[in-house]
Short mmCIF file of N, CA and C and ligand atoms in Angstrom, two decimals:
data_model
loop_
_atom_site.label_atom_id
_atom_site.label_comp_id
_atom_site.label_asym_id
_atom_site.label_seq_id
_atom_site.Cartn_x
_atom_site.Cartn_y
_atom_site.Cartn_z
N MET A 71 -1.14 -20.94 7.61
CA MET A 71 -0.51 -20.02 6.66
C MET A 71 1.02 -20.05 6.79
N LYS A 72 1.66 -19.62 5.75
CA LYS A 72 3.14 -19.67 5.73
C LYS A 72 3.72 -18.26 5.80
N THR A 73 4.69 -18.06 6.69
CA THR A 73 5.35 -16.75 6.79
C THR A 73 6.16 -16.48 5.53
N LEU A 74 5.94 -15.30 4.98
CA LEU A 74 6.65 -14.92 3.76
C LEU A 74 7.73 -13.89 4.09
N LEU A 75 7.39 -12.96 5.00
CA LEU A 75 8.33 -11.93 5.43
C LEU A 75 8.23 -11.79 6.94
N THR A 76 9.35 -11.93 7.61
CA THR A 76 9.35 -11.82 9.07
C THR A 76 9.30 -10.34 9.48
N ALA A 77 8.98 -10.11 10.75
CA ALA A 77 8.93 -8.74 11.26
C ALA A 77 10.28 -8.05 11.05
N GLU A 78 11.36 -8.80 11.19
CA GLU A 78 12.69 -8.21 11.01
C GLU A 78 12.94 -7.82 9.55
N GLN A 79 12.53 -8.69 8.64
CA GLN A 79 12.67 -8.36 7.21
C GLN A 79 11.84 -7.13 6.86
N LEU A 80 10.63 -7.05 7.43
CA LEU A 80 9.77 -5.90 7.16
C LEU A 80 10.41 -4.62 7.67
N HIS A 81 10.98 -4.71 8.86
CA HIS A 81 11.67 -3.56 9.47
C HIS A 81 12.77 -3.06 8.54
N ASP A 82 13.58 -3.98 8.05
CA ASP A 82 14.68 -3.60 7.15
C ASP A 82 14.14 -3.04 5.84
N GLY A 83 13.08 -3.63 5.33
CA GLY A 83 12.48 -3.16 4.07
C GLY A 83 11.94 -1.73 4.20
N VAL A 84 11.32 -1.44 5.34
CA VAL A 84 10.78 -0.10 5.54
C VAL A 84 11.92 0.90 5.74
N ASP A 85 12.99 0.47 6.38
CA ASP A 85 14.20 1.30 6.48
C ASP A 85 14.68 1.70 5.09
N ARG A 86 14.76 0.71 4.22
CA ARG A 86 15.22 0.92 2.85
C ARG A 86 14.31 1.91 2.13
N LEU A 87 13.00 1.70 2.24
CA LEU A 87 12.04 2.61 1.60
C LEU A 87 12.22 4.03 2.12
N GLY A 88 12.36 4.15 3.42
CA GLY A 88 12.51 5.47 4.03
C GLY A 88 13.74 6.18 3.48
N LYS A 89 14.83 5.44 3.38
CA LYS A 89 16.08 6.05 2.87
C LYS A 89 15.91 6.52 1.43
N GLU A 90 15.27 5.68 0.60
CA GLU A 90 15.07 6.06 -0.81
C GLU A 90 14.21 7.32 -0.91
N ILE A 91 13.16 7.37 -0.10
CA ILE A 91 12.23 8.50 -0.16
C ILE A 91 12.90 9.77 0.36
N ASN A 92 13.65 9.65 1.46
CA ASN A 92 14.39 10.81 1.99
C ASN A 92 15.38 11.34 0.96
N LYS A 93 16.05 10.41 0.29
CA LYS A 93 17.06 10.80 -0.69
C LYS A 93 16.42 11.55 -1.86
N PHE A 94 15.27 11.07 -2.31
CA PHE A 94 14.63 11.70 -3.46
C PHE A 94 14.07 13.08 -3.14
N TYR A 95 13.38 13.22 -2.02
CA TYR A 95 12.70 14.48 -1.72
C TYR A 95 13.60 15.48 -0.98
N GLY A 96 14.64 14.99 -0.32
CA GLY A 96 15.51 15.91 0.42
C GLY A 96 14.71 16.71 1.44
N ASP A 97 14.83 18.05 1.35
CA ASP A 97 14.13 18.91 2.32
C ASP A 97 12.80 19.43 1.79
N GLN A 98 12.38 18.93 0.61
CA GLN A 98 11.11 19.42 0.05
C GLN A 98 9.94 18.92 0.89
N PRO A 99 8.96 19.78 1.17
CA PRO A 99 7.77 19.33 1.92
C PRO A 99 7.01 18.25 1.15
N LEU A 100 6.44 17.32 1.89
CA LEU A 100 5.76 16.18 1.28
C LEU A 100 4.44 15.91 2.00
N THR A 101 3.43 15.54 1.23
CA THR A 101 2.19 15.02 1.83
C THR A 101 2.11 13.53 1.53
N ILE A 102 2.14 12.75 2.59
CA ILE A 102 1.98 11.31 2.44
C ILE A 102 0.49 11.02 2.49
N VAL A 103 -0.01 10.26 1.53
CA VAL A 103 -1.42 9.90 1.53
C VAL A 103 -1.53 8.37 1.63
N GLY A 104 -1.98 7.91 2.76
CA GLY A 104 -2.13 6.47 3.00
C GLY A 104 -3.47 5.98 2.48
N VAL A 105 -3.47 4.78 1.94
CA VAL A 105 -4.71 4.19 1.42
C VAL A 105 -5.28 3.25 2.48
N LEU A 106 -6.45 3.64 2.98
CA LEU A 106 -7.11 2.82 4.00
C LEU A 106 -7.69 1.55 3.37
N THR A 107 -7.66 0.46 4.08
CA THR A 107 -7.18 0.31 5.44
C THR A 107 -5.83 -0.38 5.49
N GLY A 108 -5.47 -1.00 4.39
CA GLY A 108 -4.29 -1.88 4.39
C GLY A 108 -2.96 -1.20 4.65
N SER A 109 -2.88 0.11 4.42
CA SER A 109 -1.57 0.77 4.52
C SER A 109 -1.25 1.27 5.93
N ILE A 110 -2.17 1.11 6.89
CA ILE A 110 -1.99 1.80 8.18
C ILE A 110 -0.72 1.41 8.92
N VAL A 111 -0.34 0.17 8.86
CA VAL A 111 0.86 -0.27 9.62
C VAL A 111 2.11 0.26 8.92
N LEU A 112 2.16 0.11 7.61
CA LEU A 112 3.28 0.67 6.84
C LEU A 112 3.37 2.17 7.04
N LEU A 113 2.22 2.84 6.99
CA LEU A 113 2.19 4.29 7.13
C LEU A 113 2.82 4.71 8.46
N ALA A 114 2.40 4.05 9.53
CA ALA A 114 2.91 4.40 10.86
C ALA A 114 4.41 4.17 10.95
N ASP A 115 4.88 3.08 10.37
CA ASP A 115 6.32 2.78 10.44
C ASP A 115 7.12 3.69 9.51
N LEU A 116 6.58 3.93 8.31
CA LEU A 116 7.32 4.70 7.31
C LEU A 116 7.48 6.17 7.70
N ILE A 117 6.41 6.79 8.18
CA ILE A 117 6.51 8.24 8.43
C ILE A 117 7.55 8.56 9.49
N ARG A 118 7.80 7.61 10.40
CA ARG A 118 8.81 7.87 11.43
C ARG A 118 10.23 7.78 10.90
N ARG A 119 10.40 7.34 9.67
CA ARG A 119 11.73 7.33 9.04
C ARG A 119 11.93 8.55 8.15
N LEU A 120 10.90 9.34 7.93
CA LEU A 120 11.01 10.44 6.97
C LEU A 120 11.43 11.72 7.67
N THR A 121 12.28 12.47 6.98
CA THR A 121 12.93 13.61 7.62
C THR A 121 12.51 14.96 7.05
N MET A 122 11.75 14.96 5.94
CA MET A 122 11.33 16.25 5.34
C MET A 122 10.10 16.78 6.11
N PRO A 123 9.75 18.07 5.92
CA PRO A 123 8.51 18.57 6.51
C PRO A 123 7.33 17.76 5.94
N LEU A 124 6.55 17.15 6.82
CA LEU A 124 5.61 16.13 6.35
C LEU A 124 4.19 16.39 6.82
N ARG A 125 3.23 16.21 5.90
CA ARG A 125 1.82 16.15 6.27
C ARG A 125 1.33 14.75 5.94
N VAL A 126 0.30 14.33 6.65
CA VAL A 126 -0.26 12.99 6.41
C VAL A 126 -1.75 13.11 6.12
N GLY A 127 -2.17 12.48 5.05
CA GLY A 127 -3.59 12.41 4.71
C GLY A 127 -3.99 10.98 4.44
N LEU A 128 -5.28 10.77 4.31
CA LEU A 128 -5.78 9.42 4.07
C LEU A 128 -6.84 9.44 2.98
N VAL A 129 -6.87 8.39 2.21
CA VAL A 129 -7.99 8.15 1.30
C VAL A 129 -8.41 6.70 1.51
N GLN A 130 -9.59 6.40 1.02
CA GLN A 130 -10.04 5.02 1.15
C GLN A 130 -10.29 4.45 -0.23
N ALA A 131 -9.87 3.22 -0.42
CA ALA A 131 -10.15 2.54 -1.69
C ALA A 131 -10.56 1.12 -1.36
N SER A 132 -11.57 0.66 -2.03
CA SER A 132 -11.89 -0.75 -1.89
C SER A 132 -12.52 -1.25 -3.18
N SER A 133 -12.32 -2.51 -3.41
CA SER A 133 -12.89 -3.13 -4.59
C SER A 133 -13.99 -4.05 -4.11
N TYR A 134 -15.18 -3.86 -4.67
CA TYR A 134 -16.26 -4.77 -4.31
C TYR A 134 -15.80 -6.17 -4.66
N ARG A 135 -15.93 -7.07 -3.72
CA ARG A 135 -15.42 -8.41 -3.95
C ARG A 135 -16.53 -9.42 -4.19
N GLY A 136 -16.54 -9.97 -5.39
CA GLY A 136 -17.50 -11.03 -5.72
C GLY A 136 -17.20 -12.26 -4.87
N THR A 137 -15.94 -12.62 -4.77
CA THR A 137 -15.52 -13.67 -3.85
C THR A 137 -14.57 -13.03 -2.86
N ALA A 138 -14.10 -13.80 -1.91
CA ALA A 138 -13.30 -13.22 -0.83
C ALA A 138 -12.00 -12.59 -1.31
N ILE A 139 -11.40 -13.10 -2.36
CA ILE A 139 -10.07 -12.60 -2.72
C ILE A 139 -9.97 -12.03 -4.13
N ASP A 140 -11.04 -12.09 -4.90
CA ASP A 140 -10.97 -11.52 -6.24
C ASP A 140 -11.51 -10.09 -6.24
N PRO A 141 -10.69 -9.12 -6.63
CA PRO A 141 -11.17 -7.74 -6.63
C PRO A 141 -12.15 -7.49 -7.76
N GLY A 142 -13.00 -6.49 -7.55
CA GLY A 142 -13.95 -6.11 -8.60
C GLY A 142 -13.93 -4.61 -8.80
N GLN A 143 -15.09 -3.99 -8.85
CA GLN A 143 -15.23 -2.55 -9.10
C GLN A 143 -14.56 -1.72 -8.00
N LEU A 144 -13.76 -0.74 -8.40
CA LEU A 144 -13.05 0.11 -7.45
C LEU A 144 -13.93 1.26 -6.96
N THR A 145 -14.05 1.41 -5.65
CA THR A 145 -14.71 2.60 -5.11
C THR A 145 -13.70 3.38 -4.28
N MET A 146 -13.78 4.72 -4.35
CA MET A 146 -12.80 5.57 -3.66
C MET A 146 -13.52 6.62 -2.83
N ASN A 147 -12.91 6.97 -1.71
CA ASN A 147 -13.45 8.03 -0.87
C ASN A 147 -12.32 8.99 -0.54
N PHE A 148 -12.47 10.25 -1.01
CA PHE A 148 -11.43 11.26 -0.83
C PHE A 148 -11.81 12.30 0.23
N ASP A 149 -12.83 12.00 1.03
CA ASP A 149 -13.31 12.97 2.03
C ASP A 149 -12.23 13.36 3.04
N LEU A 150 -11.31 12.45 3.31
CA LEU A 150 -10.29 12.72 4.34
C LEU A 150 -9.00 13.31 3.77
N LEU A 151 -9.00 13.57 2.47
CA LEU A 151 -7.79 14.11 1.85
C LEU A 151 -7.61 15.59 2.20
N PRO A 152 -6.43 15.97 2.74
CA PRO A 152 -6.18 17.39 2.99
C PRO A 152 -5.93 18.09 1.65
N ASP A 153 -5.80 19.41 1.69
CA ASP A 153 -5.54 20.16 0.47
C ASP A 153 -4.14 19.82 -0.04
N VAL A 154 -4.06 19.29 -1.25
CA VAL A 154 -2.75 18.89 -1.78
C VAL A 154 -2.36 19.74 -2.98
N LYS A 155 -3.12 20.78 -3.25
CA LYS A 155 -2.83 21.63 -4.41
C LYS A 155 -1.42 22.20 -4.31
N GLY A 156 -0.63 21.97 -5.35
CA GLY A 156 0.73 22.50 -5.40
C GLY A 156 1.73 21.76 -4.52
N ARG A 157 1.29 20.67 -3.90
CA ARG A 157 2.20 19.93 -3.01
C ARG A 157 2.66 18.62 -3.64
N ASN A 158 3.83 18.16 -3.22
CA ASN A 158 4.29 16.84 -3.64
C ASN A 158 3.56 15.80 -2.81
N VAL A 159 2.99 14.81 -3.50
CA VAL A 159 2.22 13.76 -2.82
C VAL A 159 2.88 12.41 -3.04
N LEU A 160 2.97 11.66 -1.95
CA LEU A 160 3.41 10.27 -2.05
C LEU A 160 2.27 9.39 -1.56
N LEU A 161 1.71 8.63 -2.50
CA LEU A 161 0.61 7.73 -2.19
C LEU A 161 1.21 6.42 -1.65
N VAL A 162 0.70 5.97 -0.50
CA VAL A 162 1.27 4.77 0.13
C VAL A 162 0.21 3.69 0.24
N ASP A 163 0.46 2.57 -0.40
CA ASP A 163 -0.50 1.46 -0.31
C ASP A 163 0.22 0.19 0.14
N ASP A 164 -0.59 -0.78 0.55
CA ASP A 164 -0.02 -2.03 1.06
C ASP A 164 0.57 -2.89 -0.05
N ILE A 165 -0.19 -3.04 -1.14
CA ILE A 165 0.24 -4.03 -2.14
C ILE A 165 -0.17 -3.61 -3.54
N PHE A 166 0.72 -3.86 -4.47
CA PHE A 166 0.48 -3.59 -5.89
C PHE A 166 0.24 -4.94 -6.55
N ASP A 167 -1.01 -5.15 -6.97
CA ASP A 167 -1.38 -6.45 -7.54
C ASP A 167 -1.63 -6.22 -9.03
N THR A 168 -2.87 -6.04 -9.45
CA THR A 168 -3.09 -5.69 -10.86
C THR A 168 -2.65 -4.26 -11.14
N GLY A 169 -2.64 -3.42 -10.10
CA GLY A 169 -2.27 -2.02 -10.27
C GLY A 169 -3.46 -1.10 -10.48
N LYS A 170 -4.64 -1.67 -10.64
CA LYS A 170 -5.82 -0.86 -10.96
C LYS A 170 -6.18 0.11 -9.83
N THR A 171 -5.97 -0.31 -8.59
CA THR A 171 -6.28 0.56 -7.46
C THR A 171 -5.40 1.81 -7.49
N LEU A 172 -4.09 1.61 -7.62
CA LEU A 172 -3.19 2.77 -7.60
C LEU A 172 -3.42 3.69 -8.80
N VAL A 173 -3.66 3.11 -9.95
CA VAL A 173 -3.91 3.93 -11.13
C VAL A 173 -5.19 4.75 -10.94
N GLY A 174 -6.24 4.12 -10.41
CA GLY A 174 -7.49 4.83 -10.14
C GLY A 174 -7.28 5.95 -9.15
N LEU A 175 -6.50 5.69 -8.10
CA LEU A 175 -6.24 6.71 -7.08
C LEU A 175 -5.40 7.86 -7.62
N VAL A 176 -4.38 7.54 -8.39
CA VAL A 176 -3.53 8.59 -8.96
C VAL A 176 -4.35 9.48 -9.90
N ASP A 177 -5.19 8.89 -10.73
CA ASP A 177 -6.04 9.68 -11.63
C ASP A 177 -6.93 10.63 -10.85
N GLU A 178 -7.52 10.11 -9.78
CA GLU A 178 -8.42 10.93 -8.96
C GLU A 178 -7.64 12.05 -8.24
N LEU A 179 -6.45 11.68 -7.73
CA LEU A 179 -5.61 12.66 -7.03
C LEU A 179 -5.21 13.82 -7.93
N GLN A 180 -4.95 13.50 -9.19
CA GLN A 180 -4.51 14.54 -10.14
C GLN A 180 -5.53 15.67 -10.25
N LYS A 181 -6.80 15.33 -10.03
CA LYS A 181 -7.86 16.35 -10.09
C LYS A 181 -7.69 17.40 -8.99
N HIS A 182 -6.94 17.04 -7.94
CA HIS A 182 -6.71 17.99 -6.83
C HIS A 182 -5.45 18.83 -7.05
N GLN A 183 -4.87 18.74 -8.24
CA GLN A 183 -3.75 19.57 -8.68
C GLN A 183 -2.51 19.56 -7.78
N PRO A 184 -2.04 18.38 -7.42
CA PRO A 184 -0.77 18.33 -6.68
C PRO A 184 0.38 18.70 -7.60
N ALA A 185 1.53 19.10 -7.00
CA ALA A 185 2.71 19.40 -7.81
C ALA A 185 3.24 18.12 -8.44
N SER A 186 3.18 17.02 -7.70
CA SER A 186 3.64 15.73 -8.21
C SER A 186 2.97 14.62 -7.43
N VAL A 187 2.90 13.44 -8.05
CA VAL A 187 2.40 12.26 -7.35
C VAL A 187 3.33 11.09 -7.63
N ARG A 188 3.85 10.49 -6.57
CA ARG A 188 4.60 9.25 -6.70
C ARG A 188 3.94 8.21 -5.81
N CYS A 189 4.30 6.94 -6.00
CA CYS A 189 3.66 5.87 -5.24
C CYS A 189 4.68 4.97 -4.56
N ALA A 190 4.35 4.57 -3.33
CA ALA A 190 5.16 3.61 -2.59
C ALA A 190 4.25 2.47 -2.16
N VAL A 191 4.72 1.26 -2.32
CA VAL A 191 3.97 0.10 -1.84
C VAL A 191 4.90 -0.81 -1.05
N LEU A 192 4.33 -1.49 -0.08
CA LEU A 192 5.14 -2.45 0.67
C LEU A 192 5.47 -3.65 -0.21
N LEU A 193 4.45 -4.16 -0.89
CA LEU A 193 4.61 -5.41 -1.65
C LEU A 193 4.20 -5.23 -3.10
N ARG A 194 4.88 -5.93 -3.98
CA ARG A 194 4.48 -5.96 -5.39
C ARG A 194 4.42 -7.43 -5.80
N LYS A 195 3.23 -7.83 -6.26
CA LYS A 195 3.08 -9.24 -6.69
C LYS A 195 3.64 -9.41 -8.08
N GLN A 196 4.47 -10.39 -8.24
CA GLN A 196 5.12 -10.58 -9.54
C GLN A 196 4.15 -11.16 -10.58
N GLY A 197 4.23 -10.58 -11.79
CA GLY A 197 3.49 -11.14 -12.92
C GLY A 197 1.99 -10.92 -12.90
N ARG A 198 1.51 -9.94 -12.18
CA ARG A 198 0.07 -9.75 -12.04
C ARG A 198 -0.41 -8.44 -12.68
N GLN A 199 0.51 -7.59 -13.09
CA GLN A 199 0.16 -6.23 -13.44
C GLN A 199 -0.66 -6.13 -14.73
N ALA A 200 -1.70 -5.28 -14.67
CA ALA A 200 -2.60 -5.10 -15.80
C ALA A 200 -2.65 -3.63 -16.22
N VAL A 201 -1.68 -2.83 -15.73
CA VAL A 201 -1.65 -1.40 -16.05
C VAL A 201 -0.23 -1.01 -16.49
N MET A 202 -0.11 0.18 -17.07
CA MET A 202 1.20 0.62 -17.57
C MET A 202 2.06 1.22 -16.46
N LYS A 203 1.42 1.61 -15.37
CA LYS A 203 2.16 2.31 -14.31
C LYS A 203 2.79 1.33 -13.31
N GLU A 204 3.96 1.73 -12.78
CA GLU A 204 4.62 0.97 -11.71
C GLU A 204 4.88 1.92 -10.54
N PRO A 205 4.80 1.43 -9.31
CA PRO A 205 5.11 2.30 -8.18
C PRO A 205 6.60 2.65 -8.17
N GLU A 206 6.92 3.87 -7.75
CA GLU A 206 8.32 4.32 -7.72
C GLU A 206 9.10 3.62 -6.60
N TYR A 207 8.40 3.27 -5.52
CA TYR A 207 9.07 2.63 -4.38
C TYR A 207 8.37 1.32 -4.05
N VAL A 208 9.15 0.23 -4.01
CA VAL A 208 8.61 -1.09 -3.71
C VAL A 208 9.43 -1.71 -2.58
N GLY A 209 8.75 -2.11 -1.52
CA GLY A 209 9.45 -2.74 -0.41
C GLY A 209 9.95 -4.12 -0.75
N PHE A 210 9.05 -4.96 -1.23
CA PHE A 210 9.38 -6.36 -1.53
C PHE A 210 8.59 -6.86 -2.73
N GLU A 211 9.27 -7.63 -3.56
CA GLU A 211 8.60 -8.38 -4.63
C GLU A 211 8.17 -9.72 -4.03
N ILE A 212 6.92 -10.11 -4.28
CA ILE A 212 6.47 -11.40 -3.73
C ILE A 212 5.83 -12.23 -4.83
N PRO A 213 5.78 -13.54 -4.64
CA PRO A 213 5.09 -14.39 -5.63
C PRO A 213 3.58 -14.17 -5.58
N ASN A 214 2.87 -14.69 -6.55
CA ASN A 214 1.43 -14.51 -6.62
C ASN A 214 0.70 -15.41 -5.63
N ALA A 215 0.59 -14.92 -4.39
CA ALA A 215 -0.17 -15.64 -3.37
C ALA A 215 -1.04 -14.61 -2.67
N PHE A 216 -2.08 -15.05 -1.96
CA PHE A 216 -2.88 -14.10 -1.19
C PHE A 216 -2.23 -13.93 0.17
N VAL A 217 -1.83 -12.70 0.48
CA VAL A 217 -1.06 -12.47 1.71
C VAL A 217 -1.83 -11.64 2.74
N VAL A 218 -1.49 -11.87 3.99
CA VAL A 218 -2.11 -11.15 5.10
C VAL A 218 -1.04 -10.71 6.09
N GLY A 219 -1.43 -9.82 7.00
CA GLY A 219 -0.53 -9.37 8.05
C GLY A 219 0.07 -8.01 7.75
N TYR A 220 0.61 -7.34 8.77
CA TYR A 220 1.22 -6.02 8.64
C TYR A 220 0.26 -5.07 7.90
N GLY A 221 -1.01 -5.12 8.29
CA GLY A 221 -2.01 -4.24 7.68
C GLY A 221 -2.94 -4.93 6.70
N LEU A 222 -2.44 -5.99 6.08
CA LEU A 222 -3.25 -6.67 5.05
C LEU A 222 -4.20 -7.67 5.70
N ASP A 223 -5.42 -7.71 5.16
CA ASP A 223 -6.45 -8.55 5.78
C ASP A 223 -6.92 -9.69 4.88
N TYR A 224 -7.58 -10.62 5.53
CA TYR A 224 -8.47 -11.56 4.85
C TYR A 224 -9.77 -11.52 5.65
N GLN A 225 -10.84 -11.08 5.02
CA GLN A 225 -12.12 -10.89 5.72
C GLN A 225 -11.94 -10.00 6.95
N ASP A 226 -11.12 -8.97 6.81
CA ASP A 226 -10.87 -8.00 7.88
C ASP A 226 -10.09 -8.58 9.07
N ALA A 227 -9.63 -9.79 8.96
CA ALA A 227 -8.82 -10.39 10.03
C ALA A 227 -7.34 -10.32 9.64
N TYR A 228 -6.49 -10.55 10.61
CA TYR A 228 -5.03 -10.72 10.45
C TYR A 228 -4.24 -9.44 10.20
N ARG A 229 -4.90 -8.26 10.21
CA ARG A 229 -4.14 -7.03 9.95
C ARG A 229 -3.06 -6.81 11.01
N ASN A 230 -3.30 -7.36 12.19
CA ASN A 230 -2.41 -7.13 13.34
C ASN A 230 -1.20 -8.06 13.37
N LEU A 231 -1.10 -9.01 12.47
CA LEU A 231 0.09 -9.87 12.47
C LEU A 231 1.34 -9.02 12.24
N PRO A 232 2.41 -9.24 13.01
CA PRO A 232 3.62 -8.44 12.81
C PRO A 232 4.44 -8.88 11.59
N HIS A 233 4.08 -10.02 11.00
CA HIS A 233 4.77 -10.51 9.81
C HIS A 233 3.78 -10.58 8.65
N VAL A 234 4.28 -10.90 7.46
CA VAL A 234 3.40 -11.11 6.30
C VAL A 234 3.39 -12.61 6.00
N ALA A 235 2.18 -13.15 5.87
CA ALA A 235 2.04 -14.59 5.62
C ALA A 235 1.15 -14.83 4.41
N ALA A 236 1.40 -15.93 3.71
CA ALA A 236 0.57 -16.31 2.57
C ALA A 236 -0.46 -17.34 3.03
N LEU A 237 -1.70 -17.10 2.67
CA LEU A 237 -2.75 -18.08 3.01
C LEU A 237 -2.53 -19.32 2.14
N GLU A 238 -2.84 -20.46 2.73
CA GLU A 238 -2.74 -21.69 1.96
C GLU A 238 -4.10 -21.98 1.33
N GLU A 239 -4.05 -22.79 0.29
CA GLU A 239 -5.24 -23.08 -0.52
C GLU A 239 -6.47 -23.41 0.34
N HIS A 240 -6.28 -24.26 1.32
CA HIS A 240 -7.44 -24.71 2.11
C HIS A 240 -7.97 -23.63 3.06
N GLU A 241 -7.19 -22.55 3.26
CA GLU A 241 -7.63 -21.48 4.17
C GLU A 241 -8.48 -20.44 3.44
N ILE A 242 -8.44 -20.46 2.11
CA ILE A 242 -9.17 -19.47 1.32
C ILE A 242 -10.60 -19.95 1.13
N GLY A 243 -11.55 -19.05 1.45
CA GLY A 243 -12.96 -19.42 1.32
C GLY A 243 -13.60 -19.72 2.66
N LYS A 244 -12.77 -19.96 3.67
CA LYS A 244 -13.30 -20.22 5.01
C LYS A 244 -13.63 -18.91 5.73
N THR A 245 -14.64 -18.94 6.58
CA THR A 245 -14.97 -17.77 7.40
C THR A 245 -14.02 -17.71 8.58
N VAL A 246 -13.46 -16.50 8.83
CA VAL A 246 -12.43 -16.39 9.88
C VAL A 246 -13.04 -16.00 11.24
N HIS A 247 -13.71 -14.86 11.28
CA HIS A 247 -14.37 -14.47 12.54
C HIS A 247 -15.40 -13.39 12.27
P1 5GP B 488 -4.87 -4.04 -7.37
O1 5GP B 488 -5.87 -2.96 -7.67
O2 5GP B 488 -3.44 -3.62 -7.53
O3 5GP B 488 -5.16 -5.31 -8.11
O4 5GP B 488 -5.10 -4.46 -5.90
C1 5GP B 488 -4.67 -3.72 -4.91
C2 5GP B 488 -5.54 -3.87 -3.70
O5 5GP B 488 -6.11 -5.19 -3.59
C3 5GP B 488 -4.66 -3.68 -2.51
O6 5GP B 488 -4.70 -2.34 -2.08
C4 5GP B 488 -5.23 -4.64 -1.53
O7 5GP B 488 -6.22 -3.97 -0.77
C5 5GP B 488 -5.90 -5.72 -2.32
N1 5GP B 488 -5.04 -6.93 -2.46
C6 5GP B 488 -4.41 -7.35 -3.57
N2 5GP B 488 -3.72 -8.48 -3.32
C7 5GP B 488 -3.90 -8.75 -2.01
C8 5GP B 488 -3.40 -9.78 -1.14
O8 5GP B 488 -2.66 -10.71 -1.49
N3 5GP B 488 -3.81 -9.73 0.15
C9 5GP B 488 -4.64 -8.75 0.62
N4 5GP B 488 -4.97 -8.81 1.90
N5 5GP B 488 -5.11 -7.76 -0.17
C10 5GP B 488 -4.74 -7.76 -1.46
MG1 MG B 489 -5.97 -1.78 -0.47
#
């Protein structure tokens, strides 16, 4: 695989995201909602840069995958969501690809009557979007490749890589572990 973003670049990108988010919310209380499982590394790094009174919640989203890398039907689990009624919510996900996951999650979140919902993603794939919504905060724009590392997996592997790497053609479809 090829490194796309080094650990140092990621560090700087998360710094940038943190500053933008701090600037927007100021001292207003915020509930960060991380999307399991891909957002865990970003979540851990990002919350330590935030200065407002903060709560952290989690939701789970996954798309049934017909093949290893093509997403399908979205399933969501909100059992771990704290009470967000009347609170500002920032949804944090690893990557914005077609956008269907974030749109599905935002629609579902709205049912819990938050004061506001904004979205932050580490990565945004260029030219892939199939929805009208865009995340308010984007760490990095990347080309259309399948990426792993810094929370992102391929067959549940590689989440622990400190950098983000793009799988090469011959690596896709192989069983990892
Ligand atoms: P979307 O619904 O925006 O098409 O897809 C978003 C979800 O698909 C992400 O939360 C992520 O779980 C998964 N995904 C999309 N592209 C990639 C990728 O390049 N690598 C990995 N590991 N997951 C991806
Ligand atoms: Mg995901």
